[in-house]
């Protein structure tokens, strides 16, 4: 951008001229564009700090300085700093209960089979299942992440697509621009890139349905290069949420303090002290060595005037109760089950296990309300990429295809019990064979399985006709005999 445009933008900003989002981009005034967009920088940086145990407040605890009577430093006693990695544990449990097993896709439109096959193939090549787990992990840890779909030409000169996960801890800045109905009008990705060994520049790519604006920070203003968007949709899936341990930060900090303070107390009192009369001390261990010594003058009645040990029997019960109370409420406030307590339990039914893990299922169901929408948008975006870029011959099918998704249980259900239940329901004529196929956990593609069963039935019928003759009633090959 030239000096003239830079000065014009400065004058417009100073005068408070009301320009639209598109007008600001056209004028190259990207600084004001950023001001119109939403960034979760404050919440994200706070969450990143709490997610990293080395940045917990307990790590700021100072060592104890011991001074003599004159005020001179005599010794420095180390104080324990024991952060507890609750955020990672809570985040990983939440991730397992929503994306622990891959999302199951199905096509509702039977006439769009080729488009659906291409859809599944594209997701597989892009490692979608791994990428969405990564994005969810970052979102739970940082409150925001994104999947960026990039179309390009591969080494063979063919159109291809890949996914990059954007997250603040990876150096990515994520900006969004919404209307009052919470429709995403534009999204942006800020990042630093090395132009050469000595030069690093700041980039700010703005994505809209029609254009991608490549913006580079210059000494004065911005250099903006618009590029047509071949996809026709914003190529980002934005994950936004509260941190997974939201509401438990103070509880975690309190437990960390109690644990660190208890460790210091144990250093003082957990090992026994040897108590002796000062008159009989000869060649005893020095202070600071493994053997601790307490020297007294006069008679010590409790040790028969010779020597004995002082030991610390146990910690105060109130501290134990408080730590137990903290641990309980950290888990319940974050809807996280205590998996440690399940290690000693075996041979429980699937239904019993679900009840024991009810907190996690409640949290996952609440999360799915938002992720249902994200996955619907993902399916729509991938179909559009296929029809407009990867395989235009499938464009008509991609526009008609209706692809549905289904979250899978984090733990495999008892298949034997499920199949027995389906067979009993079918035999009792309270479930159709078609519904039985749809409920069968061993079947991945219900429509294709129905086609295969229908084809097999036709082949059996044809075989029976060949054996018993075309005039024979194949429904009763034995002529009604019992």
Short mmCIF file of C-alpha atoms in Angstrom, two decimals:
data_model
loop_
_atom_site.label_atom_id
_atom_site.label_comp_id
_atom_site.label_asym_id
_atom_site.label_seq_id
_atom_site.Cartn_x
_atom_site.Cartn_y
_atom_site.Cartn_z
CA UNK A 1 0.00 0.00 0.00
CA UNK A 2 1.32 3.40 -0.95
CA UNK A 3 2.00 6.35 1.30
CA UNK A 4 -1.10 8.15 0.01
CA UNK A 5 -3.45 5.33 1.02
CA UNK A 6 -1.74 5.10 4.40
CA UNK A 7 -2.32 8.82 5.05
CA UNK A 8 -5.94 8.59 3.87
CA UNK A 9 -6.60 5.70 6.25
CA UNK A 10 -5.04 7.62 9.12
CA UNK A 11 -7.27 10.63 8.37
CA UNK A 12 -10.39 8.44 8.15
CA UNK A 13 -9.54 6.79 11.47
CA UNK A 14 -8.89 10.14 13.17
CA UNK A 15 -12.14 11.59 11.80
CA UNK A 16 -14.09 8.55 12.94
CA UNK A 17 -15.48 7.91 9.47
CA UNK A 18 -17.90 4.95 9.54
CA UNK A 19 -16.70 2.50 6.88
CA UNK A 20 -17.99 -1.01 6.28
CA UNK A 21 -15.92 -4.15 6.69
CA UNK A 22 -15.49 -4.54 2.91
CA UNK A 23 -14.61 -0.85 2.44
CA UNK A 24 -11.85 -1.09 5.04
CA UNK A 25 -10.36 -4.13 3.32
CA UNK A 26 -10.55 -2.40 -0.08
CA UNK A 27 -8.79 0.61 1.42
CA UNK A 28 -6.09 -1.61 2.92
CA UNK A 29 -6.90 -0.42 6.45
CA UNK A 30 -6.35 -3.86 8.01
CA UNK A 31 -5.66 -2.45 11.48
CA UNK A 32 -9.25 -1.22 11.67
CA UNK A 33 -10.47 -4.49 10.16
CA UNK A 34 -8.84 -6.33 13.04
CA UNK A 35 -10.57 -3.98 15.48
CA UNK A 36 -13.96 -4.99 14.03
CA UNK A 37 -13.24 -8.70 14.38
CA UNK A 38 -13.48 -10.78 17.54
CA UNK A 39 -10.42 -12.25 19.19
CA UNK A 40 -10.46 -14.34 22.38
CA UNK A 41 -6.87 -13.38 23.18
CA UNK A 42 -7.39 -12.57 26.88
CA UNK A 43 -9.30 -15.75 27.72
CA UNK A 44 -6.97 -17.84 25.57
CA UNK A 45 -3.75 -16.60 27.18
CA UNK A 46 -5.22 -17.10 30.65
CA UNK A 47 -6.19 -20.68 29.80
CA UNK A 48 -2.76 -21.42 28.31
CA UNK A 49 -1.13 -20.22 31.53
CA UNK A 50 -3.32 -22.50 33.66
CA UNK A 51 -2.82 -25.45 31.30
CA UNK A 52 0.98 -25.27 31.70
CA UNK A 53 1.86 -26.50 35.21
CA UNK A 54 5.14 -24.55 35.14
CA UNK A 55 3.12 -21.31 35.00
CA UNK A 56 0.80 -22.05 37.94
CA UNK A 57 0.77 -19.49 40.75
CA UNK A 58 2.25 -22.03 43.16
CA UNK A 59 5.48 -21.88 41.13
CA UNK A 60 5.94 -18.26 42.32
CA UNK A 61 6.29 -19.43 45.92
CA UNK A 62 9.52 -18.05 47.35
CA UNK A 63 12.06 -20.02 49.33
CA UNK A 64 12.36 -19.29 53.05
CA UNK A 65 15.22 -17.01 54.06
CA UNK A 66 16.67 -17.76 57.53
CA UNK A 67 18.41 -14.86 59.26
CA UNK A 68 20.47 -14.62 62.46
CA UNK A 69 19.89 -12.17 65.32
CA UNK A 70 21.82 -9.47 63.49
CA UNK A 71 19.64 -9.81 60.39
CA UNK A 72 22.25 -11.47 58.23
CA UNK A 73 21.17 -14.26 55.87
CA UNK A 74 22.11 -17.50 57.55
CA UNK A 75 20.47 -20.02 55.26
CA UNK A 76 17.91 -20.41 52.45
CA UNK A 77 15.44 -23.23 52.93
CA UNK A 78 13.79 -24.62 49.83
CA UNK A 79 10.00 -24.50 49.77
CA UNK A 80 8.20 -27.08 47.72
CA UNK A 81 6.27 -25.99 44.63
CA UNK A 82 3.94 -28.84 43.66
CA UNK A 83 1.56 -27.98 40.79
CA UNK A 84 -1.15 -30.52 40.01
CA UNK A 85 -1.92 -31.28 36.37
CA UNK A 86 -5.72 -31.26 36.69
CA UNK A 87 -6.36 -29.26 33.46
CA UNK A 88 -4.69 -31.84 31.18
CA UNK A 89 -6.47 -34.73 32.90
CA UNK A 90 -9.87 -33.04 32.70
CA UNK A 91 -9.31 -32.03 29.07
CA UNK A 92 -8.24 -35.50 27.93
CA UNK A 93 -11.22 -37.18 29.61
CA UNK A 94 -13.60 -34.71 27.92
CA UNK A 95 -11.92 -35.38 24.56
CA UNK A 96 -12.27 -39.17 24.87
CA UNK A 97 -16.01 -38.95 25.54
CA UNK A 98 -16.74 -37.02 22.34
CA UNK A 99 -14.04 -37.94 19.81
CA UNK A 100 -12.43 -40.97 21.44
CA UNK A 101 -13.80 -43.04 18.58
CA UNK A 102 -14.15 -41.63 15.04
CA UNK A 103 -17.32 -39.88 13.95
CA UNK A 104 -19.57 -42.19 11.91
CA UNK A 105 -20.76 -40.71 8.58
CA UNK A 106 -23.68 -41.88 6.46
CA UNK A 107 -25.35 -40.67 3.27
CA UNK A 108 -29.10 -40.16 3.36
CA UNK A 109 -29.30 -39.65 -0.42
CA UNK A 110 -28.96 -43.04 -2.14
CA UNK A 111 -28.48 -41.45 -5.59
CA UNK A 112 -25.30 -39.72 -4.43
CA UNK A 113 -23.23 -42.80 -3.69
CA UNK A 114 -20.20 -41.65 -5.73
CA UNK A 115 -20.12 -38.30 -3.95
CA UNK A 116 -20.26 -40.00 -0.57
CA UNK A 117 -17.46 -42.41 -1.47
CA UNK A 118 -15.33 -39.44 -2.53
CA UNK A 119 -16.27 -37.63 0.69
CA UNK A 120 -15.04 -40.53 2.84
CA UNK A 121 -11.89 -40.85 0.74
CA UNK A 122 -11.07 -37.15 1.13
CA UNK A 123 -11.56 -37.24 4.91
CA UNK A 124 -9.32 -40.30 5.14
CA UNK A 125 -6.51 -38.73 3.08
CA UNK A 126 -6.66 -35.54 5.16
CA UNK A 127 -6.45 -37.58 8.43
CA UNK A 128 -9.64 -35.86 9.53
CA UNK A 129 -10.22 -38.03 12.62
CA UNK A 130 -6.78 -37.16 14.01
CA UNK A 131 -7.10 -33.48 13.10
CA UNK A 132 -10.47 -33.01 14.76
CA UNK A 133 -9.19 -34.63 17.96
CA UNK A 134 -6.22 -32.27 17.89
CA UNK A 135 -8.50 -29.28 17.35
CA UNK A 136 -10.81 -30.33 20.21
CA UNK A 137 -7.80 -30.82 22.52
CA UNK A 138 -6.53 -27.31 21.75
CA UNK A 139 -10.03 -25.81 22.14
CA UNK A 140 -10.47 -27.43 25.55
CA UNK A 141 -7.06 -26.18 26.65
CA UNK A 142 -7.15 -22.69 25.10
CA UNK A 143 -10.89 -21.95 24.57
CA UNK A 144 -10.41 -21.65 20.80
CA UNK A 145 -8.94 -23.48 17.81
CA UNK A 146 -9.75 -23.95 14.13
CA UNK A 147 -9.50 -26.37 11.23
CA UNK A 148 -8.17 -24.61 8.12
CA UNK A 149 -8.92 -26.43 4.84
CA UNK A 150 -6.31 -25.56 2.21
CA UNK A 151 -6.74 -26.46 -1.46
CA UNK A 152 -3.62 -26.64 -3.64
CA UNK A 153 -2.02 -28.51 -6.52
CA UNK A 154 0.06 -31.51 -5.51
CA UNK A 155 3.28 -32.75 -7.13
CA UNK A 156 1.26 -34.48 -9.86
CA UNK A 157 -0.42 -31.20 -10.78
CA UNK A 158 -3.80 -32.35 -9.48
CA UNK A 159 -6.09 -30.50 -7.09
CA UNK A 160 -5.69 -31.64 -3.49
CA UNK A 161 -6.70 -30.58 0.01
CA UNK A 162 -5.13 -30.67 3.45
CA UNK A 163 -6.06 -29.58 6.97
CA UNK A 164 -4.02 -27.43 9.32
CA UNK A 165 -5.02 -27.07 12.98
CA UNK A 166 -4.76 -23.47 14.18
CA UNK A 167 -4.11 -22.75 17.87
CA UNK A 168 -2.63 -19.87 19.84
CA UNK A 169 0.05 -22.02 21.46
CA UNK A 170 1.25 -22.89 17.95
CA UNK A 171 1.68 -19.19 17.17
CA UNK A 172 -1.65 -18.74 15.38
CA UNK A 173 -4.05 -15.85 15.96
CA UNK A 174 -7.72 -16.54 15.18
CA UNK A 175 -10.17 -13.71 14.43
CA UNK A 176 -13.85 -13.99 13.56
CA UNK A 177 -16.49 -11.61 12.20
CA UNK A 178 -20.17 -12.45 12.90
CA UNK A 179 -23.51 -10.88 12.14
CA UNK A 180 -26.20 -10.40 14.79
CA UNK A 181 -27.63 -13.85 14.00
CA UNK A 182 -24.28 -15.51 14.75
CA UNK A 183 -23.56 -16.29 11.10
CA UNK A 184 -19.84 -16.29 10.30
CA UNK A 185 -19.22 -13.59 7.69
CA UNK A 186 -15.40 -13.70 7.70
CA UNK A 187 -12.51 -15.29 9.54
CA UNK A 188 -8.84 -14.40 9.73
CA UNK A 189 -5.55 -16.08 10.57
CA UNK A 190 -2.65 -14.06 11.93
CA UNK A 191 0.85 -15.52 11.98
CA UNK A 192 4.55 -14.70 11.59
CA UNK A 193 6.54 -16.15 8.69
CA UNK A 194 10.26 -15.96 7.90
CA UNK A 195 10.93 -14.42 4.52
CA UNK A 196 14.64 -15.19 4.79
CA UNK A 197 17.23 -15.86 7.51
CA UNK A 198 17.01 -12.31 8.88
CA UNK A 199 13.50 -11.13 8.03
CA UNK A 200 10.27 -12.16 9.74
CA UNK A 201 6.98 -10.62 8.64
CA UNK A 202 3.49 -10.61 10.12
CA UNK A 203 0.73 -12.03 7.91
CA UNK A 204 -3.01 -11.62 8.34
CA UNK A 205 -5.08 -13.74 5.95
CA UNK A 206 -8.76 -12.81 5.77
CA UNK A 207 -11.16 -15.48 4.46
CA UNK A 208 -14.56 -14.65 2.97
CA UNK A 209 -16.79 -16.80 0.71
CA UNK A 210 -15.65 -14.93 -2.41
CA UNK A 211 -12.06 -13.86 -1.67
CA UNK A 212 -9.00 -14.60 0.41
CA UNK A 213 -7.13 -11.41 1.26
CA UNK A 214 -3.40 -11.99 1.86
CA UNK A 215 -2.35 -9.10 4.09
CA UNK A 216 1.29 -8.45 5.03
CA UNK A 217 2.34 -5.84 7.58
CA UNK A 218 4.60 -3.21 6.00
CA UNK A 219 6.62 -0.38 7.50
CA UNK A 220 3.69 1.89 6.75
CA UNK A 221 0.31 0.21 6.60
CA UNK A 222 -0.39 -3.10 4.91
CA UNK A 223 0.16 -4.78 1.55
CA UNK A 224 -3.09 -6.51 0.55
CA UNK A 225 -3.39 -9.09 -2.24
CA UNK A 226 -6.93 -10.37 -2.98
CA UNK A 227 -7.27 -13.91 -4.35
CA UNK A 228 -10.50 -15.51 -5.60
CA UNK A 229 -11.73 -18.25 -3.26
CA UNK A 230 -12.25 -21.34 -5.45
CA UNK A 231 -14.14 -23.15 -2.68
CA UNK A 232 -16.95 -20.62 -2.40
CA UNK A 233 -17.16 -20.93 1.38
CA UNK A 234 -15.04 -19.80 4.34
CA UNK A 235 -12.52 -22.67 4.65
CA UNK A 236 -12.36 -22.63 8.46
CA UNK A 237 -14.21 -24.62 11.11
CA UNK A 238 -14.01 -22.60 14.34
CA UNK A 239 -14.02 -24.35 17.73
CA UNK A 240 -14.93 -22.03 20.62
CA UNK A 241 -15.75 -23.01 24.20
CA UNK A 242 -14.89 -22.38 27.83
CA UNK A 243 -11.79 -24.04 29.22
CA UNK A 244 -12.62 -27.60 30.24
CA UNK A 245 -11.75 -26.98 33.92
CA UNK A 246 -13.82 -23.80 34.07
CA UNK A 247 -15.05 -23.09 37.61
CA UNK A 248 -12.37 -25.18 39.33
CA UNK A 249 -9.31 -22.89 39.08
CA UNK A 250 -9.46 -21.65 42.69
CA UNK A 251 -10.04 -25.17 43.99
CA UNK A 252 -6.99 -26.43 42.10
CA UNK A 253 -4.84 -23.58 43.41
CA UNK A 254 -5.93 -24.31 46.98
CA UNK A 255 -5.05 -28.00 46.70
CA UNK A 256 -1.66 -27.12 45.21
CA UNK A 257 -0.97 -24.82 48.15
CA UNK A 258 -2.01 -27.42 50.72
CA UNK A 259 0.07 -30.09 49.02
CA UNK A 260 3.17 -27.89 48.84
CA UNK A 261 2.78 -26.69 52.44
CA UNK A 262 2.31 -30.29 53.66
CA UNK A 263 5.51 -31.30 51.84
CA UNK A 264 7.41 -28.56 53.71
CA UNK A 265 5.93 -29.73 57.00
CA UNK A 266 6.96 -33.30 56.25
CA UNK A 267 10.54 -32.12 55.70
CA UNK A 268 10.52 -30.68 59.21
CA UNK A 269 8.64 -33.34 61.14
CA UNK A 270 8.23 -36.59 59.17
CA UNK A 271 11.65 -37.92 60.22
CA UNK A 272 12.22 -38.52 63.95
CA UNK A 273 14.33 -36.15 66.04
CA UNK A 274 16.92 -37.57 68.44
CA UNK A 275 16.66 -35.84 71.80
CA UNK A 276 19.70 -36.04 74.12
CA UNK A 277 21.10 -34.34 77.20
CA UNK A 278 23.73 -31.74 76.32
CA UNK A 279 26.19 -33.21 78.79
CA UNK A 280 26.48 -36.55 76.92
CA UNK A 281 26.79 -35.32 73.31
CA UNK A 282 29.88 -36.75 71.60
CA UNK A 283 30.39 -37.18 67.85
CA UNK A 284 26.70 -36.75 67.03
CA UNK A 285 25.48 -35.97 63.45
CA UNK A 286 25.55 -32.34 62.38
CA UNK A 287 22.44 -30.41 61.49
CA UNK A 288 21.51 -30.85 57.86
CA UNK A 289 22.61 -34.46 57.77
CA UNK A 290 20.19 -37.40 57.62
CA UNK A 291 20.13 -37.79 61.39
CA UNK A 292 18.35 -34.89 63.10
CA UNK A 293 19.47 -33.85 66.57
CA UNK A 294 17.73 -31.79 69.24
CA UNK A 295 20.09 -30.87 72.13
CA UNK A 296 18.60 -30.01 75.55
CA UNK A 297 20.04 -28.88 78.85
CA UNK A 298 19.10 -30.47 82.14
CA UNK A 299 17.08 -33.61 82.68
CA UNK A 300 14.71 -34.95 80.03
CA UNK A 301 12.14 -36.97 82.01
CA UNK A 302 10.42 -38.51 78.96
CA UNK A 303 13.62 -40.24 77.79
CA UNK A 304 14.88 -41.44 81.17
CA UNK A 305 17.45 -38.59 81.31
CA UNK A 306 19.55 -40.20 78.54
CA UNK A 307 18.23 -40.10 74.94
CA UNK A 308 15.09 -40.69 72.91
CA UNK A 309 13.14 -39.76 69.74
CA UNK A 310 10.37 -37.25 68.99
CA UNK A 311 8.12 -38.39 66.14
CA UNK A 312 5.17 -36.81 64.32
CA UNK A 313 2.27 -39.23 64.44
CA UNK A 314 -0.06 -37.91 61.72
CA UNK A 315 -1.28 -34.89 59.84
CA UNK A 316 -4.26 -32.92 61.15
CA UNK A 317 -7.58 -34.47 60.17
CA UNK A 318 -8.96 -31.10 59.06
CA UNK A 319 -6.31 -30.86 56.33
CA UNK A 320 -7.09 -34.37 55.09
CA UNK A 321 -10.79 -33.56 54.99
CA UNK A 322 -10.20 -30.31 53.10
CA UNK A 323 -8.04 -32.00 50.46
CA UNK A 324 -10.68 -34.70 49.99
CA UNK A 325 -13.36 -32.01 49.72
CA UNK A 326 -11.32 -30.11 47.11
CA UNK A 327 -10.70 -33.20 45.01
CA UNK A 328 -14.38 -34.09 45.05
CA UNK A 329 -15.55 -30.65 43.96
CA UNK A 330 -12.88 -30.27 41.28
CA UNK A 331 -14.21 -33.44 39.67
CA UNK A 332 -17.91 -32.63 40.05
CA UNK A 333 -17.65 -28.99 38.92
CA UNK A 334 -15.88 -30.07 35.74
CA UNK A 335 -18.14 -33.13 35.20
CA UNK A 336 -15.11 -35.43 35.26
CA UNK A 337 -15.31 -38.99 36.64
CA UNK A 338 -12.57 -40.30 38.90
CA UNK A 339 -11.07 -42.99 36.68
CA UNK A 340 -8.58 -44.02 39.37
CA UNK A 341 -11.42 -45.44 41.45
CA UNK A 342 -12.44 -47.73 38.55
CA UNK A 343 -9.11 -49.55 38.31
CA UNK A 344 -10.01 -52.05 40.99
CA UNK A 345 -13.41 -52.80 39.46
CA UNK A 346 -13.82 -55.60 36.93
CA UNK A 347 -16.57 -57.59 35.22
CA UNK A 348 -19.11 -54.76 35.19
CA UNK A 349 -21.80 -54.58 32.53
CA UNK A 350 -21.86 -51.87 29.89
CA UNK A 351 -24.94 -50.27 31.45
CA UNK A 352 -23.30 -50.20 34.89
CA UNK A 353 -20.19 -48.60 33.42
CA UNK A 354 -22.28 -45.86 31.82
CA UNK A 355 -23.87 -45.06 35.19
CA UNK A 356 -20.46 -44.90 36.87
CA UNK A 357 -19.24 -42.51 34.18
CA UNK A 358 -22.46 -40.49 34.08
CA UNK A 359 -20.71 -37.14 34.76
CA UNK A 360 -18.61 -37.46 31.62
CA UNK A 361 -21.62 -38.47 29.51
CA UNK A 362 -23.56 -35.42 30.72
CA UNK A 363 -20.68 -33.14 29.78
CA UNK A 364 -20.23 -34.81 26.38
CA UNK A 365 -23.96 -34.48 25.56
CA UNK A 366 -23.79 -30.78 26.38
CA UNK A 367 -20.71 -30.39 24.16
CA UNK A 368 -22.37 -32.22 21.28
CA UNK A 369 -24.98 -29.48 21.01
CA UNK A 370 -22.31 -27.23 19.52
CA UNK A 371 -20.29 -29.91 17.74
CA UNK A 372 -23.36 -31.16 15.86
CA UNK A 373 -23.43 -27.80 14.10
CA UNK A 374 -19.66 -27.87 13.49
CA UNK A 375 -19.80 -31.33 11.92
CA UNK A 376 -22.76 -30.37 9.71
CA UNK A 377 -20.74 -27.42 8.48
CA UNK A 378 -17.71 -29.66 7.96
CA UNK A 379 -19.73 -32.03 5.76
CA UNK A 380 -21.11 -29.11 3.75
CA UNK A 381 -17.63 -27.57 3.35
CA UNK A 382 -15.98 -30.83 2.24
CA UNK A 383 -18.76 -31.53 -0.29
CA UNK A 384 -18.31 -28.03 -1.68
CA UNK A 385 -14.53 -28.53 -1.93
CA UNK A 386 -15.11 -31.78 -3.83
CA UNK A 387 -17.68 -30.32 -6.23
CA UNK A 388 -15.88 -27.03 -6.91
CA UNK A 389 -12.21 -28.08 -6.77
CA UNK A 390 -11.30 -31.74 -6.36
CA UNK A 391 -13.77 -33.43 -8.75
CA UNK A 392 -16.12 -31.08 -10.60
CA UNK A 393 -17.78 -34.07 -12.32
CA UNK A 394 -19.43 -34.80 -8.96
CA UNK A 395 -20.69 -31.24 -8.46
CA UNK A 396 -24.35 -32.11 -9.07
CA UNK A 397 -24.22 -35.06 -6.66
CA UNK A 398 -22.39 -32.99 -4.03
CA UNK A 399 -25.13 -30.35 -4.17
CA UNK A 400 -27.85 -32.98 -3.64
CA UNK A 401 -26.06 -35.20 -1.12
CA UNK A 402 -27.30 -35.15 2.46
CA UNK A 403 -24.58 -36.49 4.77
CA UNK A 404 -25.33 -37.24 8.40
CA UNK A 405 -22.98 -37.89 11.30
CA UNK A 406 -23.19 -39.91 14.48
CA UNK A 407 -20.99 -39.72 17.59
CA UNK A 408 -19.78 -43.11 18.75
CA UNK A 409 -19.61 -44.39 22.29
CA UNK A 410 -16.15 -43.94 23.86
CA UNK A 411 -16.18 -47.57 24.99
CA UNK A 412 -17.25 -50.44 22.77
CA UNK A 413 -20.65 -51.83 23.68
CA UNK A 414 -21.08 -55.51 24.44
CA UNK A 415 -21.79 -56.71 20.89
CA UNK A 416 -23.11 -60.11 21.96
CA UNK A 417 -25.76 -58.52 24.18
CA UNK A 418 -26.72 -56.04 21.48
CA UNK A 419 -27.04 -58.64 18.73
CA UNK A 420 -29.12 -60.93 20.95
CA UNK A 421 -31.46 -58.06 21.69
CA UNK A 422 -31.85 -57.27 17.96
CA UNK A 423 -32.52 -60.94 17.07
CA UNK A 424 -35.16 -61.28 19.81
CA UNK A 425 -36.91 -58.10 18.69
CA UNK A 426 -36.91 -59.26 15.06
CA UNK A 427 -38.23 -62.74 15.91
CA UNK A 428 -40.97 -61.21 18.04
CA UNK A 429 -42.06 -59.12 15.04
CA UNK A 430 -41.63 -55.85 16.96
CA UNK A 431 -38.70 -54.74 14.79
CA UNK A 432 -38.40 -54.85 11.01
CA UNK A 433 -35.40 -56.38 9.29
CA UNK A 434 -34.53 -52.97 7.88
CA UNK A 435 -34.41 -51.45 11.37
CA UNK A 436 -32.37 -54.43 12.58
CA UNK A 437 -29.76 -53.66 9.92
CA UNK A 438 -29.64 -50.02 11.00
CA UNK A 439 -29.23 -51.01 14.65
CA UNK A 440 -26.53 -53.62 13.95
CA UNK A 441 -23.23 -52.27 15.33
CA UNK A 442 -21.24 -54.53 12.97
CA UNK A 443 -22.65 -52.76 9.89
CA UNK A 444 -20.92 -49.56 8.83
CA UNK A 445 -22.92 -48.70 5.69
CA UNK A 446 -26.59 -49.52 6.23
CA UNK A 447 -27.74 -48.75 2.69
CA UNK A 448 -25.03 -50.85 1.12
CA UNK A 449 -25.78 -53.73 3.51
CA UNK A 450 -29.45 -53.65 2.49
CA UNK A 451 -28.41 -53.83 -1.17
CA UNK A 452 -26.17 -56.81 -0.48
CA UNK A 453 -28.89 -58.69 1.43
CA UNK A 454 -31.40 -58.01 -1.35
CA UNK A 455 -28.93 -59.28 -3.95
CA UNK A 456 -28.19 -62.41 -1.92
CA UNK A 457 -31.94 -63.10 -1.59
CA UNK A 458 -32.37 -62.82 -5.35
CA UNK A 459 -29.47 -65.22 -5.92
CA UNK A 460 -30.96 -67.77 -3.49
CA UNK A 461 -34.32 -67.53 -5.22
CA UNK A 462 -32.72 -68.05 -8.63
CA UNK A 463 -30.79 -71.08 -7.33
CA UNK A 464 -33.96 -72.64 -5.94
CA UNK A 465 -35.72 -72.16 -9.28
CA UNK A 466 -32.87 -73.87 -11.10
CA UNK A 467 -33.04 -76.85 -8.72
CA UNK A 468 -36.81 -77.32 -8.41
CA UNK A 469 -37.95 -75.91 -11.73
CA UNK A 470 -39.36 -72.59 -12.74
CA UNK A 471 -42.96 -73.75 -12.14
CA UNK A 472 -42.26 -74.87 -8.59
CA UNK A 473 -43.43 -72.55 -5.83
CA UNK A 474 -40.10 -71.54 -4.31
CA UNK A 475 -41.80 -70.25 -1.21
CA UNK A 476 -42.66 -73.89 -0.33
CA UNK A 477 -40.11 -76.15 -2.02
CA UNK A 478 -41.51 -79.22 -0.24
CA UNK A 479 -45.04 -78.78 -1.55
CA UNK A 480 -46.54 -78.07 1.85
CA UNK A 481 -45.26 -81.34 3.39
CA UNK A 482 -44.23 -81.24 7.00
#
